[in-house]
PDB file of C-alpha atoms in Angstrom:
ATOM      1  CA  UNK A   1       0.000   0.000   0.000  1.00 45.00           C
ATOM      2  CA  UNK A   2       1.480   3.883  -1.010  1.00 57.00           C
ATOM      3  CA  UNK A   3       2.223   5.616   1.588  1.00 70.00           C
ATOM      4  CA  UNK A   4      -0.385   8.638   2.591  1.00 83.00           C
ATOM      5  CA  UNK A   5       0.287  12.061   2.579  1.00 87.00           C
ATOM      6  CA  UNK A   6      -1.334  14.766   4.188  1.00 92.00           C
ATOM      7  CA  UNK A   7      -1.343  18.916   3.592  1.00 94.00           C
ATOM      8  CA  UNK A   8      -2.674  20.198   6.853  1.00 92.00           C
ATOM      9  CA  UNK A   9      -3.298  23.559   8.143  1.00 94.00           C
ATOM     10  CA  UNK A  10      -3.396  24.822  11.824  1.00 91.00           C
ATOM     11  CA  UNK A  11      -5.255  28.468  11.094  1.00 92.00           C
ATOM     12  CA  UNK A  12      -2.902  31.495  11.666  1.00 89.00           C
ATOM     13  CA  UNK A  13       0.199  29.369  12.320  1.00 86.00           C
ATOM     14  CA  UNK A  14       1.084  27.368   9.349  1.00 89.00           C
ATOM     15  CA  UNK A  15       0.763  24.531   6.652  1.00 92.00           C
ATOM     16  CA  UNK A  16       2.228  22.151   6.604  1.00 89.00           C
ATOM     17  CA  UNK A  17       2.700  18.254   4.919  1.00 89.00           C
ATOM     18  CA  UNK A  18       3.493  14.807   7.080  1.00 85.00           C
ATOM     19  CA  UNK A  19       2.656  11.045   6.317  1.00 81.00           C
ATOM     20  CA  UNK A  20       1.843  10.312  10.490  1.00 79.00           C
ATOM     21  CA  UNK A  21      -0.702  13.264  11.306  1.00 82.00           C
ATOM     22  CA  UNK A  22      -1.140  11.686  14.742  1.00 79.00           C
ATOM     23  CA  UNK A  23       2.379  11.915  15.872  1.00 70.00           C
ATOM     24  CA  UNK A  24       3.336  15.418  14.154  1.00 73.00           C
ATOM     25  CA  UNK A  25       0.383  17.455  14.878  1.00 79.00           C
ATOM     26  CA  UNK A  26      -0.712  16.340  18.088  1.00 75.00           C
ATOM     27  CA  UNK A  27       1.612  14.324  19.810  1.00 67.00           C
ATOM     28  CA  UNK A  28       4.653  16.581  18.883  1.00 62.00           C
ATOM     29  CA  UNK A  29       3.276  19.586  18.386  1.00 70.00           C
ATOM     30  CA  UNK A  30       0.929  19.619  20.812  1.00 73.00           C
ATOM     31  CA  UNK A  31      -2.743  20.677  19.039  1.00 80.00           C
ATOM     32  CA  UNK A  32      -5.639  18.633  19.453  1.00 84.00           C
ATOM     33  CA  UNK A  33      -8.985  17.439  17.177  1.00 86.00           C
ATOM     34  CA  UNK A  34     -10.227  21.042  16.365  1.00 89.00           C
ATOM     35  CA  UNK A  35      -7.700  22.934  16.250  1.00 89.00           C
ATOM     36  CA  UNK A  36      -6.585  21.843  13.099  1.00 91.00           C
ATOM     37  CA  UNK A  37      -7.629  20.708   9.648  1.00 93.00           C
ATOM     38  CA  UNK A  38      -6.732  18.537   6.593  1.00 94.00           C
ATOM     39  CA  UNK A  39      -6.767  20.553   3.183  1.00 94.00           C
ATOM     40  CA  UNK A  40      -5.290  17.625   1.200  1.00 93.00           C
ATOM     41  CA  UNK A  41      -4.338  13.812   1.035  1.00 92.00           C
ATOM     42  CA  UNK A  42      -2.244  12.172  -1.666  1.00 91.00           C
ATOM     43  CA  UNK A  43       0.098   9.014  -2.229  1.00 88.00           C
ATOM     44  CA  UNK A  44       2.019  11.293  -4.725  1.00 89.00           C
ATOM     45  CA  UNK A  45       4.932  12.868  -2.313  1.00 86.00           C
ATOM     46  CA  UNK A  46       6.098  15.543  -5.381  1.00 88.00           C
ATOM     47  CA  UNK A  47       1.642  16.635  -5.740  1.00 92.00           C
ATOM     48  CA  UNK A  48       1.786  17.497  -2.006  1.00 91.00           C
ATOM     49  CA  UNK A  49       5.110  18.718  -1.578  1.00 90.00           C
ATOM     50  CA  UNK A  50       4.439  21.694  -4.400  1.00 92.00           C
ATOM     51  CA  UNK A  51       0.931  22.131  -3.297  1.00 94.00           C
ATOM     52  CA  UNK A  52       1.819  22.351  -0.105  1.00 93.00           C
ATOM     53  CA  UNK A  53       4.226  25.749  -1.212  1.00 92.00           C
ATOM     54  CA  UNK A  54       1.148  27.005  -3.359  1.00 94.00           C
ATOM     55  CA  UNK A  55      -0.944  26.634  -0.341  1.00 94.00           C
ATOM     56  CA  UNK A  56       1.533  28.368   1.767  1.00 92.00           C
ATOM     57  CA  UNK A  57       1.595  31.702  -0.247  1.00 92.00           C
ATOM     58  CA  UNK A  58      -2.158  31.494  -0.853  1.00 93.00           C
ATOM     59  CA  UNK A  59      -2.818  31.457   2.632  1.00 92.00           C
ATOM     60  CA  UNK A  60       0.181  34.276   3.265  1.00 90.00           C
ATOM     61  CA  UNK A  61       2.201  32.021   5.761  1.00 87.00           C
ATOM     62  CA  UNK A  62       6.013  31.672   5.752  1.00 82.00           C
ATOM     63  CA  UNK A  63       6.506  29.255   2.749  1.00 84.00           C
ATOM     64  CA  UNK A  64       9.160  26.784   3.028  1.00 77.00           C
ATOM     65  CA  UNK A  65      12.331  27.139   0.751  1.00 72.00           C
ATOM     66  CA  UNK A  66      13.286  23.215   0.672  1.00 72.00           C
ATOM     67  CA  UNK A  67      10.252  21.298  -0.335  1.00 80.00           C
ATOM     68  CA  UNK A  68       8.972  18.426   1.440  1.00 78.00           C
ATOM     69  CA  UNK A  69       9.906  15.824  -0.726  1.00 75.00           C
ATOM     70  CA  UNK A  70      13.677  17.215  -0.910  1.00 69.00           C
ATOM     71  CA  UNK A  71      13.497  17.367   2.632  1.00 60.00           C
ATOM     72  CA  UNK A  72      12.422  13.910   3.510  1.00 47.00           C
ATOM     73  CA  UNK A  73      14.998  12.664   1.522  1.00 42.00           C
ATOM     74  CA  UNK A  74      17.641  13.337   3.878  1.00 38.00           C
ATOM     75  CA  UNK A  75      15.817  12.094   6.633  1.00 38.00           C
ATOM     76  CA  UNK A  76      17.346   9.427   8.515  1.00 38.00           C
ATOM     77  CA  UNK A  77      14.695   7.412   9.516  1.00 38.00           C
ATOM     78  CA  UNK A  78      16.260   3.624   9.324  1.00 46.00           C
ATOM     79  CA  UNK A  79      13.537   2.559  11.359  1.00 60.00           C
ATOM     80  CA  UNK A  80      11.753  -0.272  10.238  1.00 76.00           C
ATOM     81  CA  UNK A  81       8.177   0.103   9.485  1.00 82.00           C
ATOM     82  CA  UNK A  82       6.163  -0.633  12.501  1.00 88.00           C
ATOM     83  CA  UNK A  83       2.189  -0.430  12.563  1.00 85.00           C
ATOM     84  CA  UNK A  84       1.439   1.102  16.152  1.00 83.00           C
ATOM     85  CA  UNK A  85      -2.366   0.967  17.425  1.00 85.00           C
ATOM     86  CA  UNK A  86      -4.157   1.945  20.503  1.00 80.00           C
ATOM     87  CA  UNK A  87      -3.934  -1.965  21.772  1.00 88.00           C
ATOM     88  CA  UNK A  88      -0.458  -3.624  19.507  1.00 91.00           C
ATOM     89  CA  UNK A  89       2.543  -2.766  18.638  1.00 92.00           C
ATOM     90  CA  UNK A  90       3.210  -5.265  14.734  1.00 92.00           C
ATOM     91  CA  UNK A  91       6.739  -5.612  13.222  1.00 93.00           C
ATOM     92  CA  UNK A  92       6.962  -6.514   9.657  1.00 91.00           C
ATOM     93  CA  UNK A  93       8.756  -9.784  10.073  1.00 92.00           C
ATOM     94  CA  UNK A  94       8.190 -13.566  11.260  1.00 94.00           C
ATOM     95  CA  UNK A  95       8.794 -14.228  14.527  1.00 94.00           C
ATOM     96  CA  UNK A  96      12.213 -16.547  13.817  1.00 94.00           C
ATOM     97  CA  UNK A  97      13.674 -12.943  12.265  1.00 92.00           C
ATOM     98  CA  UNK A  98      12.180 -10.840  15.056  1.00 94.00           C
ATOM     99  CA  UNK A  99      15.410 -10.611  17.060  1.00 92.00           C
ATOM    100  CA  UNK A 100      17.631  -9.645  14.288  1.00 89.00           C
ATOM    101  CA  UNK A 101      15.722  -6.970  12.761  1.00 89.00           C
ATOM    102  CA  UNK A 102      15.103  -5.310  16.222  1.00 91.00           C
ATOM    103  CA  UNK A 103      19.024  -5.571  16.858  1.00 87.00           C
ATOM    104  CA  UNK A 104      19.681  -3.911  13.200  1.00 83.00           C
ATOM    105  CA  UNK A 105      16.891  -1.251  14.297  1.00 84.00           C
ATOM    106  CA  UNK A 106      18.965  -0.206  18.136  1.00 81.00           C
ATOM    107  CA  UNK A 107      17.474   3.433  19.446  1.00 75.00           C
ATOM    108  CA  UNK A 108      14.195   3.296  17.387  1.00 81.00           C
ATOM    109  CA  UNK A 109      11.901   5.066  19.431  1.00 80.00           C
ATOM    110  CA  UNK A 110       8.099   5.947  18.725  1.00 84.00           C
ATOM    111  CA  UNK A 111       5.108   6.753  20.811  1.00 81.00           C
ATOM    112  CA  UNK A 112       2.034   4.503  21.977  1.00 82.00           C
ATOM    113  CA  UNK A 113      -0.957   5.240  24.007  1.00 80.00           C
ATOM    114  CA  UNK A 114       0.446   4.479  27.315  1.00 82.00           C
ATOM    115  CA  UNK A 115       3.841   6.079  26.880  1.00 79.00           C
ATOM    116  CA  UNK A 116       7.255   6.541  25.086  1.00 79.00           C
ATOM    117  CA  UNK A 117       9.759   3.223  23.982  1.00 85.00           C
ATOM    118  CA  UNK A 118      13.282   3.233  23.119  1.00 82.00           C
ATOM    119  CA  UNK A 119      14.489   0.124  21.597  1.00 86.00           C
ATOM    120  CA  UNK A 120      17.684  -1.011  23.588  1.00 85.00           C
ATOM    121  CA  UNK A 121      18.869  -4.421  23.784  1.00 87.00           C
ATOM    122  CA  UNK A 122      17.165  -5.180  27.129  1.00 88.00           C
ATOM    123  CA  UNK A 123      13.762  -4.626  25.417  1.00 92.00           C
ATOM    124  CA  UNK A 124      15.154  -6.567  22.450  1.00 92.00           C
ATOM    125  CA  UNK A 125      15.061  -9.539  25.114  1.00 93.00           C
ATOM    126  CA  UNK A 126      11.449  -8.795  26.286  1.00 95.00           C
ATOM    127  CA  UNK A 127       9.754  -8.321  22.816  1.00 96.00           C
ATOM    128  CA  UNK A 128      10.843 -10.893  21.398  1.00 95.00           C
ATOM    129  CA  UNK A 129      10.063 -13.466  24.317  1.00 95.00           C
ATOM    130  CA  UNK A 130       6.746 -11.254  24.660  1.00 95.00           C
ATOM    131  CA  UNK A 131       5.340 -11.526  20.722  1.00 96.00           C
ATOM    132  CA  UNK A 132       2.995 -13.337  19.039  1.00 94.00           C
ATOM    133  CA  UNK A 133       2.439 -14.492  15.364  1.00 94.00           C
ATOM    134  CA  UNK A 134      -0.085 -12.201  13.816  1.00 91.00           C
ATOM    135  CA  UNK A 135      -3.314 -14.167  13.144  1.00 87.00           C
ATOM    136  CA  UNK A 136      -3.853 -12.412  10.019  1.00 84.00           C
ATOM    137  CA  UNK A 137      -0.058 -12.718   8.496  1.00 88.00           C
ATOM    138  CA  UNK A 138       2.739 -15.234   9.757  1.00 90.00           C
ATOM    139  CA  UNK A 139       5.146 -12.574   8.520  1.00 91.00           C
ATOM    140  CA  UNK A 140       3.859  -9.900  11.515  1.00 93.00           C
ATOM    141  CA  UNK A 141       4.169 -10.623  14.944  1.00 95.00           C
ATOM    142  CA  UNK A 142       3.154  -8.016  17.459  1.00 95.00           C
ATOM    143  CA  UNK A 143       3.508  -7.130  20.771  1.00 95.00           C
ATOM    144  CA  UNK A 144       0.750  -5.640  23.172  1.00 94.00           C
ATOM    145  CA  UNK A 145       1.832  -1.941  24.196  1.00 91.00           C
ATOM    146  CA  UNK A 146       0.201  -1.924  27.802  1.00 91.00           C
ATOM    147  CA  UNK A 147       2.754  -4.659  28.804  1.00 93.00           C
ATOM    148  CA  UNK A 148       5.373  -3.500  26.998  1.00 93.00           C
ATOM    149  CA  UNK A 149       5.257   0.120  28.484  1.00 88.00           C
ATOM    150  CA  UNK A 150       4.529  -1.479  31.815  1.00 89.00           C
ATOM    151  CA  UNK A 151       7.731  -3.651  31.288  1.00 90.00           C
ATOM    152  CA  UNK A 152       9.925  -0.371  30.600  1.00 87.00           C
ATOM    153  CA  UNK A 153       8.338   1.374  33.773  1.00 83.00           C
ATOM    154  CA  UNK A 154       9.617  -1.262  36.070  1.00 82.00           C
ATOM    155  CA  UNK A 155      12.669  -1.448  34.731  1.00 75.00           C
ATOM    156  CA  UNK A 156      14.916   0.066  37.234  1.00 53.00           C
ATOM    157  CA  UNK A 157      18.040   0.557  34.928  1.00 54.00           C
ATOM    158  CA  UNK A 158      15.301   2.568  32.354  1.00 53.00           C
ATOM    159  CA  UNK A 159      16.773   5.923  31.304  1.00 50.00           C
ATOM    160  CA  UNK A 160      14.327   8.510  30.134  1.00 50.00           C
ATOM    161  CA  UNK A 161      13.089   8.649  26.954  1.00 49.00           C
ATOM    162  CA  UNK A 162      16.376   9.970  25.294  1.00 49.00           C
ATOM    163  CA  UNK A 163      15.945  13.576  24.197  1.00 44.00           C
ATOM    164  CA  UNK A 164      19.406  13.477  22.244  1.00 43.00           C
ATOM    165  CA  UNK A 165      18.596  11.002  19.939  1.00 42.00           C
ATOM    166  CA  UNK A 166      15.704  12.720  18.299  1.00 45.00           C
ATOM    167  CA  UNK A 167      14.871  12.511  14.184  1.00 45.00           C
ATOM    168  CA  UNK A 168      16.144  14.846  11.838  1.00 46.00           C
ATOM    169  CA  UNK A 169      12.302  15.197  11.527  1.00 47.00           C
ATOM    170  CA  UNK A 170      11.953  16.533  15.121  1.00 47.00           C
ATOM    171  CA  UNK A 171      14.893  18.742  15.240  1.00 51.00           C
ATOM    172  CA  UNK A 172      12.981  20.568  12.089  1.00 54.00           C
ATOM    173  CA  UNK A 173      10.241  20.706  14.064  1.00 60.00           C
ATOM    174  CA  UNK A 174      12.184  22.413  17.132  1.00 74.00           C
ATOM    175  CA  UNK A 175      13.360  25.066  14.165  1.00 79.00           C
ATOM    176  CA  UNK A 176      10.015  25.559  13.106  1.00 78.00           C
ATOM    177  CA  UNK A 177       8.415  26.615  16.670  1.00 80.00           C
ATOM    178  CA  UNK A 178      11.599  29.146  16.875  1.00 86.00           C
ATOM    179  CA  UNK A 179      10.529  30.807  13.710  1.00 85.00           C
ATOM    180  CA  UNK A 180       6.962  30.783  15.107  1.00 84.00           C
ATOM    181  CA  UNK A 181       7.878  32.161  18.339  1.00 85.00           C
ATOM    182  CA  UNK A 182       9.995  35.068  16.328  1.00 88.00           C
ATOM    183  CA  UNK A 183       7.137  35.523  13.670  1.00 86.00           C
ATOM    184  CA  UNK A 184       4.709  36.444  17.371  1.00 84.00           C
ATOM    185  CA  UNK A 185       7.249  38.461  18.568  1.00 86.00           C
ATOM    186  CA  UNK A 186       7.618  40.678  15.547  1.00 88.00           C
ATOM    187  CA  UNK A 187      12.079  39.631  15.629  1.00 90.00           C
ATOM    188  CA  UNK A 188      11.548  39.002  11.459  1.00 88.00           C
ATOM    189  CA  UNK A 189       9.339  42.083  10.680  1.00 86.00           C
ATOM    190  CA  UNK A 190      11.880  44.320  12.851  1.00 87.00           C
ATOM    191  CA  UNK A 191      14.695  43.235  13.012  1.00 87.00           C
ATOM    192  CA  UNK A 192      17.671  43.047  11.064  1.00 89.00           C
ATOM    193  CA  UNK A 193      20.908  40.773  10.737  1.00 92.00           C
ATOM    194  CA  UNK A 194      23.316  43.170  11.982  1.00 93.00           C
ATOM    195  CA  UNK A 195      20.979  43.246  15.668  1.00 91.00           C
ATOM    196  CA  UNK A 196      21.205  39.624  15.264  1.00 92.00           C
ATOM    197  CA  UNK A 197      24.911  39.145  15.179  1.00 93.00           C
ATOM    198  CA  UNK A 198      25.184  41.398  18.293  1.00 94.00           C
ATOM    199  CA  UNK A 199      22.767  39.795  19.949  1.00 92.00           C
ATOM    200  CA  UNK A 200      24.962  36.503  18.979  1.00 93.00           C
ATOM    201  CA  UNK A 201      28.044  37.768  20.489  1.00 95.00           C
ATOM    202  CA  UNK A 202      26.163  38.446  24.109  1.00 93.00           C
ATOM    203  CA  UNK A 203      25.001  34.883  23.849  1.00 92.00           C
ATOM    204  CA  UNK A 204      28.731  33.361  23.121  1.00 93.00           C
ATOM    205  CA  UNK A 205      30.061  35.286  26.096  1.00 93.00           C
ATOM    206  CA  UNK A 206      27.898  34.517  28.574  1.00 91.00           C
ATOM    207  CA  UNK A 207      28.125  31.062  27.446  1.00 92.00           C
ATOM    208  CA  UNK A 208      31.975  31.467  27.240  1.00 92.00           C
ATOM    209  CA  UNK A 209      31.911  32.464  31.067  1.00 92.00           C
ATOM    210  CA  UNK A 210      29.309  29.491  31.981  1.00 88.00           C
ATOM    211  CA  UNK A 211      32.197  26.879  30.631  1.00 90.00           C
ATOM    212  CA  UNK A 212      34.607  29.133  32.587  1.00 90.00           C
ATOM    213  CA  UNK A 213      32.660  28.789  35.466  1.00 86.00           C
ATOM    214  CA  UNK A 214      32.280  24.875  34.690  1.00 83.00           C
ATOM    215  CA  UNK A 215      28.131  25.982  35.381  1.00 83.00           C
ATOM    216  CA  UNK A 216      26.617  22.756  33.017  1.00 84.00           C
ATOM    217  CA  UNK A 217      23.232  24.093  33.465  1.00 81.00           C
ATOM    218  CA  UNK A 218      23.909  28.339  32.039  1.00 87.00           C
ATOM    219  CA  UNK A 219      26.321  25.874  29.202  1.00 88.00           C
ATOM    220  CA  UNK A 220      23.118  24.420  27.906  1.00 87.00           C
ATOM    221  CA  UNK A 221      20.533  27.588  28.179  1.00 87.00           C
ATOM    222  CA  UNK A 222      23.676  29.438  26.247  1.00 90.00           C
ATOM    223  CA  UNK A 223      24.111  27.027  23.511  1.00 92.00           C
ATOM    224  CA  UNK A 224      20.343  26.846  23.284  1.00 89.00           C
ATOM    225  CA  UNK A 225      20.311  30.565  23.548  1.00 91.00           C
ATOM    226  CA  UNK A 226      22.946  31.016  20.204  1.00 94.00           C
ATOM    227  CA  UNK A 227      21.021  28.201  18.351  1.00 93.00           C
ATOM    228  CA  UNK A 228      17.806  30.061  18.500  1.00 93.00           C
ATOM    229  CA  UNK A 229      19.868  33.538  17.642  1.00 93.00           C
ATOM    230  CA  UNK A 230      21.729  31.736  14.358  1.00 94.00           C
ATOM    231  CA  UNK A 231      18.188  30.139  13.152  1.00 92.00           C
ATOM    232  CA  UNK A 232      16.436  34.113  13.780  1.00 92.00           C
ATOM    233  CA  UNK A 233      19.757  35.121  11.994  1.00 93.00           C
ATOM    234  CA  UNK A 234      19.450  32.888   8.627  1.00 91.00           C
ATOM    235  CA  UNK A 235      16.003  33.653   8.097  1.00 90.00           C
ATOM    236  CA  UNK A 236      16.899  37.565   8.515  1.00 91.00           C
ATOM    237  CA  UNK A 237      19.463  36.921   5.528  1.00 90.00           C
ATOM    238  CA  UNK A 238      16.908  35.207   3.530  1.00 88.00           C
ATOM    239  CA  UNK A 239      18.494  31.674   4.452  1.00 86.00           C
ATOM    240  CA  UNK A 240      17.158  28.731   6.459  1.00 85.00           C
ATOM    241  CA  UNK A 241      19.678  26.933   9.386  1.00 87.00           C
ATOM    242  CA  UNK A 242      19.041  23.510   7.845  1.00 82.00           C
ATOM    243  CA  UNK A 243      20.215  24.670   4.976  1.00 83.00           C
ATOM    244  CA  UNK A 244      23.075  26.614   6.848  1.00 87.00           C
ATOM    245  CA  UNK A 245      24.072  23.171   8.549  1.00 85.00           C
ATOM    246  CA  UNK A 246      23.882  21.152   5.429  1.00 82.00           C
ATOM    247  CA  UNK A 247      25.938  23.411   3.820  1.00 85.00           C
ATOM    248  CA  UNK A 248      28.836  23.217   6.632  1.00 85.00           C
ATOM    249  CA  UNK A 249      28.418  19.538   6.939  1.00 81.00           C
ATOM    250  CA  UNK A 250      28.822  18.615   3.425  1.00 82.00           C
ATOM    251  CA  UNK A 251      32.097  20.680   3.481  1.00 83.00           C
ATOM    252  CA  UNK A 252      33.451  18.943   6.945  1.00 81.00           C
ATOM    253  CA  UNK A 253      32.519  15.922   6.156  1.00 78.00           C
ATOM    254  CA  UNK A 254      35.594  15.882   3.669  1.00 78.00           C
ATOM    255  CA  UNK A 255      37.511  17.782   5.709  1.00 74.00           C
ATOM    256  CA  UNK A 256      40.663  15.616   6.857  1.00 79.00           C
ATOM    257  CA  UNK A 257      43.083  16.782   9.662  1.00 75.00           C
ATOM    258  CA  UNK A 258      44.167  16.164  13.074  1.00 75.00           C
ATOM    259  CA  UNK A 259      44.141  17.528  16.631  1.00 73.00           C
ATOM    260  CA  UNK A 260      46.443  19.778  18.007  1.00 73.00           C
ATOM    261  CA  UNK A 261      46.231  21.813  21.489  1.00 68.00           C
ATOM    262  CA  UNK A 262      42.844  21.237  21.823  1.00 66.00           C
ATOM    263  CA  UNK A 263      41.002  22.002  18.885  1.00 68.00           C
ATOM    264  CA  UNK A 264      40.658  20.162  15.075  1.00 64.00           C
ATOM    265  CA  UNK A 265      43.397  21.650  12.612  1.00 70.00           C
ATOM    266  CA  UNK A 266      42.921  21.436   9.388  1.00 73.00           C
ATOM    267  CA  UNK A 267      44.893  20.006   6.631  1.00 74.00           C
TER     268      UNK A 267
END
């Protein structure tokens, strides 16, 4: 079956285009039944991904400058596809290859209706002496998500849901409520690059004198602090900060070189 695709539109805020309308509107974003709609659906990724941009400037929001199928194309999502209900949890594999695929699919994390999971090798152990065959399809076997998420909870070694290993998916999503928030507070209609940059520099030196001070928690609100200045700054120059980090990746990611008092040096 083709995979669905949905335009959807959460009035005065955006449009925007996702193939799990659960997770991304509601669960990550936060908005409930109501307080959004669906304009479009479509199994064709390149329909929805220009309508989606001719829906934007119709309806005078911010429109995106990478479309969505360009974008989803560099999103790492090895995870294998998984079929999560209110009651199950069904991988797409017999239950004699269950173990494997799990292993090859480490740190896979998604969302149920009793709470978060992060596939680590200790659930690896439970799911796979936990699941059944699918009575439908000997090539699914599933797991119920009320046990599994009770498993986790009792687990005493069970680290939080691990923030740092989020999808490229949901670290565009953490760019996108930054450009909302600055969009509110006027910081794109007023503002300018060169304010931008100063306000860049204050970040970097209080964040300079938190490492100073070895003070972890003023470390993390500064580098938070300079990553929501450089995203305000990119869009003032007509630029996105994906695009600003792809850019610099591509070019360090054939950078060779070698350490020396500290710091990466060039070759």
């Amino acid at each position: 079956m083709d995979k669905e695709y949905v335009i959807y539109h959460i009035p005065g805020k955006k449009i925007g285009v996702t193939n799990d309308l659960y997770n991304r509107v509601e669960c990550q974003q936060g908005y409930e039944i109501g307080e959004y709609e669906i304009l479009e659906t479509s199994n064709d990724i390149d329909y929805v991904s220009k309508r989606e941009i001719e829906l934007q400037k119709s309806y005078g929001y911010r429109v995106d400058l990478k479309p969505y199928n360009e974008l989803s194309v560099n999103l790492k999502l090895k995870n294998m596809k998984i079929n999560v209900t209110e009651q199950t949890t069904t991988f797409p594999c017999p239950l004699n290859k269950l173990k494997g695929r799990l292993m090859d699919n480490l740190e896979m994390r998604w969302i149920t209706e009793h709470g978060q999971v992060y596939l680590d090798t200790d659930l690896v152990k439970w799911i796979v002496k936990s699941a059944k065959t699918s009575m439908f399809n000997n090539d699914r076997c599933y797991v119920y998500n009320k046990a599994m998420t009770k498993y986790l909870n009792n687990r005493k070694d069970q680290l939080p849901f691990p923030q740092e290993l989020v999808t490229d998916d949901e670290v565009v999503f953490y760019f996108e409520k930054i450009r909302e928030w600055a969009e509110d507070k006027g910081i794109y209609e007023s503002g300018d690059p060169k304010t931008q940059y100063i306000k860049l520099m204050e970040e970097a030196g209080e964040t300079g004198r938190a490492i100073l001070k070895e003070d972890l928690p003023e470390v993390k609100d500064g580098i938070g602090d300079m990553v929501v200045v450089l995203t305000n700054l990119a869009e003032l120059c007509g630029l996105t900060i994906e695009e600003c980090v792809e850019s610099a990746y591509n070019v360090i990611s054939k950078r060779t070189g070698k350490m020396k008092n500290g710091t990466f040096v060039k070759d």
